[in-house]
């Protein structure tokens, strides 16, 4: 019966736009008796128009995790292996293990940042979360372009789940580099985590590889309601841009208040903060906050065990977090 302030899974604190709610109407619900469009034509066209690419450059998936999963299977099973950071999104090693892909771990620098030169000329599939998770740090578009140019015979997958909160997207670079795949999601900045909708943008040949796997496994991978909701969300992008701006402002205010309590925080460009306190164990903070009705994320892993990852919620939710932390400290 505990009522939690939920700041542990990087969901948006704001609801979907009015157009998304309207799109999920009685008629659409009644049409659930029919299969969804296996070619996702309406949503692909909308995404292509928004990003200035062609529909053949767009893959639509059941969450960005599906696109990442198929990317590992498509590009990294040629024997050369895959490279990603030691501290990054936890599904990358899961996918590599699932497909028995050799892995090269590339350590982050002591400040948790990525040195782009560490990825030059690796001759294997490269996967980079930008901004990275759980650190929130981001490379510039120019730095990412250096990595892409230095690996012309390898696919570079850029996971941009959090890019809308202050980082630079690499989507425009897909028009220049046929070895680049950019993966994004509707879960974070477009308030649709429960809809399970992600997409990838890249050269038509890369997209065709993903489509070949999709049609060989589940051609109806995205349900009818989610397809309609995704197209409706793109038509109201101004609403989501305003929400992102509000989250960025709340992030800056929360970081300032945490630092006043003695925390250090990374320079996050995501909808979360990665923070530690020199006088508090990360696991202890996580447990004691949970006991007091606030959920944050803690990773029991080398180098980051003393950090907690805090989703940026509403001002009221962040006030509740800071009030509990003040009491604990």
GROMACS .gro file of C-alpha atoms in nm:
model
  329
    1UNK     CA    1   0.000   0.000   0.000
    2UNK     CA    2   0.304   0.229  -0.024
    3UNK     CA    3   0.254   0.528  -0.254
    4UNK     CA    4   0.581   0.587  -0.438
    5UNK     CA    5   0.737   0.884  -0.609
    6UNK     CA    6   0.867   0.691  -0.908
    7UNK     CA    7   1.202   0.826  -1.030
    8UNK     CA    8   1.372   0.503  -1.136
    9UNK     CA    9   1.283   0.424  -1.498
   10UNK     CA   10   1.325   0.756  -1.684
   11UNK     CA   11   0.962   0.789  -1.784
   12UNK     CA   12   0.819   1.129  -1.869
   13UNK     CA   13   0.626   1.301  -1.591
   14UNK     CA   14   0.393   1.451  -1.853
   15UNK     CA   15   0.104   1.279  -2.035
   16UNK     CA   16   0.092   1.227  -2.412
   17UNK     CA   17  -0.044   1.512  -2.623
   18UNK     CA   18  -0.416   1.566  -2.677
   19UNK     CA   19  -0.393   1.436  -3.032
   20UNK     CA   20  -0.251   1.106  -2.912
   21UNK     CA   21  -0.538   1.062  -2.666
   22UNK     CA   22  -0.789   1.147  -2.937
   23UNK     CA   23  -0.631   0.898  -3.178
   24UNK     CA   24  -0.699   0.615  -2.933
   25UNK     CA   25  -1.073   0.632  -2.987
   26UNK     CA   26  -1.356   0.379  -2.986
   27UNK     CA   27  -1.330   0.310  -3.358
   28UNK     CA   28  -0.960   0.234  -3.332
   29UNK     CA   29  -1.026   0.008  -3.034
   30UNK     CA   30  -1.296  -0.175  -3.232
   31UNK     CA   31  -1.050  -0.225  -3.518
   32UNK     CA   32  -0.818  -0.419  -3.290
   33UNK     CA   33  -0.985  -0.727  -3.437
   34UNK     CA   34  -0.773  -0.650  -3.748
   35UNK     CA   35  -0.399  -0.696  -3.777
   36UNK     CA   36  -0.182  -0.387  -3.782
   37UNK     CA   37  -0.015  -0.266  -4.102
   38UNK     CA   38   0.301  -0.481  -4.134
   39UNK     CA   39   0.469  -0.208  -4.340
   40UNK     CA   40   0.389   0.070  -4.087
   41UNK     CA   41   0.335   0.299  -4.386
   42UNK     CA   42   0.161   0.591  -4.212
   43UNK     CA   43   0.414   0.618  -3.932
   44UNK     CA   44   0.714   0.564  -4.157
   45UNK     CA   45   0.592   0.844  -4.382
   46UNK     CA   46   0.544   1.073  -4.081
   47UNK     CA   47   0.890   0.995  -3.943
   48UNK     CA   48   1.051   1.037  -4.284
   49UNK     CA   49   0.887   1.376  -4.325
   50UNK     CA   50   0.989   1.491  -3.979
   51UNK     CA   51   1.356   1.395  -4.026
   52UNK     CA   52   1.387   1.480  -4.395
   53UNK     CA   53   1.459   1.128  -4.516
   54UNK     CA   54   1.272   0.871  -4.725
   55UNK     CA   55   1.044   0.600  -4.583
   56UNK     CA   56   1.300   0.341  -4.700
   57UNK     CA   57   1.541   0.497  -4.450
   58UNK     CA   58   1.311   0.428  -4.153
   59UNK     CA   59   1.258   0.114  -3.945
   60UNK     CA   60   0.972   0.102  -3.692
   61UNK     CA   61   1.001  -0.135  -3.400
   62UNK     CA   62   0.841  -0.257  -3.081
   63UNK     CA   63   1.043  -0.021  -2.866
   64UNK     CA   64   1.398   0.086  -2.949
   65UNK     CA   65   1.517  -0.234  -2.780
   66UNK     CA   66   1.382  -0.433  -3.074
   67UNK     CA   67   1.575  -0.218  -3.321
   68UNK     CA   68   1.892  -0.259  -3.113
   69UNK     CA   69   1.834  -0.634  -3.084
   70UNK     CA   70   1.798  -0.672  -3.460
   71UNK     CA   71   2.100  -0.445  -3.517
   72UNK     CA   72   2.320  -0.678  -3.312
   73UNK     CA   73   2.189  -0.977  -3.507
   74UNK     CA   74   2.219  -0.802  -3.845
   75UNK     CA   75   2.557  -0.634  -3.822
   76UNK     CA   76   2.762  -0.794  -3.544
   77UNK     CA   77   2.742  -1.167  -3.619
   78UNK     CA   78   3.004  -1.168  -3.897
   79UNK     CA   79   3.281  -1.285  -3.662
   80UNK     CA   80   3.446  -0.948  -3.609
   81UNK     CA   81   3.251  -0.876  -3.293
   82UNK     CA   82   3.107  -0.565  -3.132
   83UNK     CA   83   3.251  -0.284  -2.922
   84UNK     CA   84   3.080  -0.076  -2.655
   85UNK     CA   85   3.167   0.099  -2.328
   86UNK     CA   86   3.218  -0.068  -1.993
   87UNK     CA   87   2.952   0.156  -1.839
   88UNK     CA   88   2.654   0.192  -2.071
   89UNK     CA   89   2.305   0.057  -2.144
   90UNK     CA   90   2.273  -0.287  -1.989
   91UNK     CA   91   2.105  -0.456  -2.285
   92UNK     CA   92   2.417  -0.439  -2.507
   93UNK     CA   93   2.598  -0.724  -2.328
   94UNK     CA   94   2.270  -0.917  -2.312
   95UNK     CA   95   2.227  -0.903  -2.690
   96UNK     CA   96   2.592  -0.990  -2.748
   97UNK     CA   97   2.566  -1.290  -2.518
   98UNK     CA   98   2.240  -1.402  -2.680
   99UNK     CA   99   2.402  -1.420  -3.024
  100UNK     CA  100   2.746  -1.535  -2.902
  101UNK     CA  101   2.912  -1.221  -3.036
  102UNK     CA  102   3.271  -1.146  -2.927
  103UNK     CA  103   3.279  -0.823  -2.728
  104UNK     CA  104   3.546  -0.557  -2.695
  105UNK     CA  105   3.483  -0.348  -2.386
  106UNK     CA  106   3.604   0.011  -2.421
  107UNK     CA  107   3.653   0.169  -2.075
  108UNK     CA  108   3.520   0.515  -2.012
  109UNK     CA  109   3.766   0.774  -1.891
  110UNK     CA  110   3.788   0.836  -1.512
  111UNK     CA  111   3.529   1.113  -1.544
  112UNK     CA  112   3.294   0.868  -1.724
  113UNK     CA  113   3.330   1.046  -2.059
  114UNK     CA  114   3.404   0.869  -2.388
  115UNK     CA  115   3.730   0.931  -2.569
  116UNK     CA  116   3.627   0.918  -2.937
  117UNK     CA  117   3.975   0.806  -3.043
  118UNK     CA  118   3.927   0.484  -2.844
  119UNK     CA  119   3.679   0.383  -3.115
  120UNK     CA  120   3.885   0.471  -3.421
  121UNK     CA  121   3.962   0.184  -3.659
  122UNK     CA  122   3.819  -0.097  -3.447
  123UNK     CA  123   3.702  -0.299  -3.750
  124UNK     CA  124   3.390  -0.425  -3.573
  125UNK     CA  125   3.036  -0.312  -3.507
  126UNK     CA  126   3.033  -0.016  -3.268
  127UNK     CA  127   2.742   0.069  -3.040
  128UNK     CA  128   2.738   0.400  -2.852
  129UNK     CA  129   2.458   0.540  -2.639
  130UNK     CA  130   2.461   0.917  -2.685
  131UNK     CA  131   2.378   1.051  -2.432
  132UNK     CA  132   2.517   0.756  -2.246
  133UNK     CA  133   2.322   0.571  -1.981
  134UNK     CA  134   2.344   0.582  -1.686
  135UNK     CA  135   2.595   0.869  -1.687
  136UNK     CA  136   2.399   1.113  -1.905
  137UNK     CA  137   2.716   1.238  -2.074
  138UNK     CA  138   2.712   1.307  -2.448
  139UNK     CA  139   2.955   1.344  -2.735
  140UNK     CA  140   2.909   1.623  -2.987
  141UNK     CA  141   2.793   1.549  -3.341
  142UNK     CA  142   3.145   1.630  -3.467
  143UNK     CA  143   3.299   1.381  -3.224
  144UNK     CA  144   3.052   1.115  -3.334
  145UNK     CA  145   3.129   1.190  -3.698
  146UNK     CA  146   3.496   1.127  -3.630
  147UNK     CA  147   3.414   0.777  -3.504
  148UNK     CA  148   3.190   0.705  -3.804
  149UNK     CA  149   3.454   0.824  -4.055
  150UNK     CA  150   3.725   0.621  -3.880
  151UNK     CA  151   3.525   0.297  -3.925
  152UNK     CA  152   3.410   0.303  -4.290
  153UNK     CA  153   3.383  -0.076  -4.314
  154UNK     CA  154   3.190  -0.120  -3.989
  155UNK     CA  155   2.839  -0.028  -3.885
  156UNK     CA  156   2.819   0.236  -3.611
  157UNK     CA  157   2.496   0.221  -3.411
  158UNK     CA  158   2.414   0.538  -3.217
  159UNK     CA  159   2.148   0.487  -2.951
  160UNK     CA  160   1.979   0.825  -2.903
  161UNK     CA  161   1.710   0.735  -2.651
  162UNK     CA  162   1.779   1.054  -2.453
  163UNK     CA  163   1.896   1.289  -2.729
  164UNK     CA  164   1.599   1.528  -2.700
  165UNK     CA  165   1.707   1.654  -2.357
  166UNK     CA  166   2.011   1.852  -2.465
  167UNK     CA  167   2.239   1.648  -2.693
  168UNK     CA  168   2.307   1.666  -3.067
  169UNK     CA  169   2.144   1.406  -3.290
  170UNK     CA  170   2.334   1.222  -3.561
  171UNK     CA  171   2.028   1.164  -3.781
  172UNK     CA  172   2.148   1.421  -4.036
  173UNK     CA  173   2.474   1.226  -4.072
  174UNK     CA  174   2.283   0.921  -4.199
  175UNK     CA  175   2.245   1.106  -4.531
  176UNK     CA  176   2.624   1.112  -4.570
  177UNK     CA  177   2.745   0.789  -4.408
  178UNK     CA  178   2.594   0.456  -4.521
  179UNK     CA  179   2.750   0.280  -4.219
  180UNK     CA  180   2.553   0.481  -3.961
  181UNK     CA  181   2.232   0.365  -3.791
  182UNK     CA  182   2.060   0.599  -3.544
  183UNK     CA  183   1.809   0.448  -3.301
  184UNK     CA  184   1.551   0.657  -3.116
  185UNK     CA  185   1.236   0.598  -2.911
  186UNK     CA  186   0.897   0.746  -2.826
  187UNK     CA  187   0.936   0.628  -2.465
  188UNK     CA  188   1.118   0.924  -2.311
  189UNK     CA  189   1.064   1.261  -2.475
  190UNK     CA  190   0.727   1.171  -2.631
  191UNK     CA  191   0.567   1.023  -2.317
  192UNK     CA  192   0.485   0.683  -2.469
  193UNK     CA  193   0.692   0.430  -2.271
  194UNK     CA  194   0.390   0.205  -2.232
  195UNK     CA  195   0.312   0.209  -2.604
  196UNK     CA  196   0.645   0.036  -2.688
  197UNK     CA  197   0.748   0.230  -2.998
  198UNK     CA  198   1.097   0.283  -3.131
  199UNK     CA  199   1.258   0.347  -3.467
  200UNK     CA  200   1.586   0.350  -3.653
  201UNK     CA  201   1.708   0.576  -3.932
  202UNK     CA  202   1.987   0.488  -4.172
  203UNK     CA  203   2.090   0.389  -4.520
  204UNK     CA  204   1.826   0.189  -4.706
  205UNK     CA  205   2.051  -0.119  -4.712
  206UNK     CA  206   2.092  -0.113  -4.334
  207UNK     CA  207   1.718  -0.071  -4.285
  208UNK     CA  208   1.648  -0.360  -4.522
  209UNK     CA  209   1.858  -0.589  -4.302
  210UNK     CA  210   1.644  -0.500  -4.002
  211UNK     CA  211   1.326  -0.549  -4.205
  212UNK     CA  212   1.440  -0.892  -4.322
  213UNK     CA  213   1.470  -1.007  -3.961
  214UNK     CA  214   1.140  -0.844  -3.863
  215UNK     CA  215   0.947  -1.012  -4.145
  216UNK     CA  216   1.112  -1.343  -4.050
  217UNK     CA  217   1.000  -1.318  -3.689
  218UNK     CA  218   0.701  -1.087  -3.633
  219UNK     CA  219   0.575  -0.870  -3.922
  220UNK     CA  220   0.297  -0.733  -3.700
  221UNK     CA  221   0.546  -0.613  -3.440
  222UNK     CA  222   0.375  -0.279  -3.369
  223UNK     CA  223   0.006  -0.281  -3.276
  224UNK     CA  224  -0.259  -0.065  -3.443
  225UNK     CA  225  -0.311   0.175  -3.153
  226UNK     CA  226   0.059   0.239  -3.112
  227UNK     CA  227   0.102   0.313  -3.483
  228UNK     CA  228  -0.180   0.570  -3.470
  229UNK     CA  229  -0.048   0.721  -3.148
  230UNK     CA  230   0.302   0.758  -3.294
  231UNK     CA  231   0.179   0.945  -3.600
  232UNK     CA  232  -0.039   1.169  -3.384
  233UNK     CA  233   0.253   1.252  -3.155
  234UNK     CA  234   0.469   1.366  -3.446
  235UNK     CA  235   0.192   1.605  -3.553
  236UNK     CA  236   0.214   1.778  -3.213
  237UNK     CA  237   0.590   1.797  -3.170
  238UNK     CA  238   0.570   2.151  -3.024
  239UNK     CA  239   0.397   2.007  -2.718
  240UNK     CA  240   0.676   1.757  -2.659
  241UNK     CA  241   0.946   2.017  -2.722
  242UNK     CA  242   0.793   2.229  -2.446
  243UNK     CA  243   0.790   1.929  -2.211
  244UNK     CA  244   1.156   1.860  -2.286
  245UNK     CA  245   1.242   2.222  -2.210
  246UNK     CA  246   1.059   2.198  -1.878
  247UNK     CA  247   1.247   1.878  -1.790
  248UNK     CA  248   1.579   2.043  -1.877
  249UNK     CA  249   1.495   2.338  -1.648
  250UNK     CA  250   1.392   2.105  -1.366
  251UNK     CA  251   1.712   1.904  -1.418
  252UNK     CA  252   1.926   2.216  -1.376
  253UNK     CA  253   1.738   2.322  -1.061
  254UNK     CA  254   1.756   1.972  -0.911
  255UNK     CA  255   2.128   1.948  -0.984
  256UNK     CA  256   2.188   2.281  -0.810
  257UNK     CA  257   1.993   2.168  -0.504
  258UNK     CA  258   2.169   1.830  -0.491
  259UNK     CA  259   2.509   1.998  -0.508
  260UNK     CA  260   2.403   2.223  -0.221
  261UNK     CA  261   2.352   1.903  -0.019
  262UNK     CA  262   2.705   1.786  -0.105
  263UNK     CA  263   2.630   1.563  -0.405
  264UNK     CA  264   2.840   1.559  -0.718
  265UNK     CA  265   2.655   1.509  -1.047
  266UNK     CA  266   2.768   1.433  -1.399
  267UNK     CA  267   2.689   1.687  -1.671
  268UNK     CA  268   2.378   1.501  -1.780
  269UNK     CA  269   2.216   1.568  -2.117
  270UNK     CA  270   1.939   1.318  -2.044
  271UNK     CA  271   1.615   1.322  -1.844
  272UNK     CA  272   1.796   1.198  -1.536
  273UNK     CA  273   2.084   1.288  -1.305
  274UNK     CA  274   2.368   1.059  -1.203
  275UNK     CA  275   2.473   1.159  -0.854
  276UNK     CA  276   2.682   1.050  -0.558
  277UNK     CA  277   2.743   1.180  -0.207
  278UNK     CA  278   3.089   1.140  -0.050
  279UNK     CA  279   2.940   1.053   0.287
  280UNK     CA  280   2.667   0.813   0.173
  281UNK     CA  281   2.676   0.464   0.026
  282UNK     CA  282   2.477   0.439  -0.296
  283UNK     CA  283   2.304   0.118  -0.199
  284UNK     CA  284   2.212   0.256   0.141
  285UNK     CA  285   2.071   0.574  -0.013
  286UNK     CA  286   1.865   0.371  -0.260
  287UNK     CA  287   1.719   0.150   0.017
  288UNK     CA  288   1.647   0.432   0.259
  289UNK     CA  289   1.477   0.641  -0.008
  290UNK     CA  290   1.264   0.343  -0.103
  291UNK     CA  291   1.161   0.301   0.260
  292UNK     CA  292   1.049   0.664   0.250
  293UNK     CA  293   0.847   0.626  -0.068
  294UNK     CA  294   1.094   0.747  -0.334
  295UNK     CA  295   1.224   0.509  -0.600
  296UNK     CA  296   1.556   0.582  -0.771
  297UNK     CA  297   1.788   0.353  -0.968
  298UNK     CA  298   2.113   0.212  -0.833
  299UNK     CA  299   2.362  -0.004  -1.024
  300UNK     CA  300   2.561  -0.256  -0.821
  301UNK     CA  301   2.858  -0.247  -1.056
  302UNK     CA  302   3.227  -0.154  -1.044
  303UNK     CA  303   3.303   0.220  -1.058
  304UNK     CA  304   2.940   0.330  -1.018
  305UNK     CA  305   2.813   0.150  -0.706
  306UNK     CA  306   2.805   0.473  -0.503
  307UNK     CA  307   2.593   0.656  -0.761
  308UNK     CA  308   2.218   0.678  -0.784
  309UNK     CA  309   2.033   0.762  -1.106
  310UNK     CA  310   1.744   1.001  -1.053
  311UNK     CA  311   1.475   1.047  -1.316
  312UNK     CA  312   1.368   1.409  -1.360
  313UNK     CA  313   1.001   1.432  -1.273
  314UNK     CA  314   0.775   1.725  -1.195
  315UNK     CA  315   0.885   2.003  -0.963
  316UNK     CA  316   0.665   1.851  -0.690
  317UNK     CA  317   0.829   1.511  -0.732
  318UNK     CA  318   1.177   1.661  -0.713
  319UNK     CA  319   1.076   1.858  -0.403
  320UNK     CA  320   0.969   1.530  -0.242
  321UNK     CA  321   1.304   1.369  -0.332
  322UNK     CA  322   1.507   1.662  -0.195
  323UNK     CA  323   1.301   1.671   0.125
  324UNK     CA  324   1.373   1.302   0.190
  325UNK     CA  325   1.741   1.341   0.106
  326UNK     CA  326   1.778   1.634   0.343
  327UNK     CA  327   1.628   1.423   0.618
  328UNK     CA  328   1.856   1.129   0.543
  329UNK     CA  329   2.175   1.330   0.524
   0.00000   0.00000   0.00000
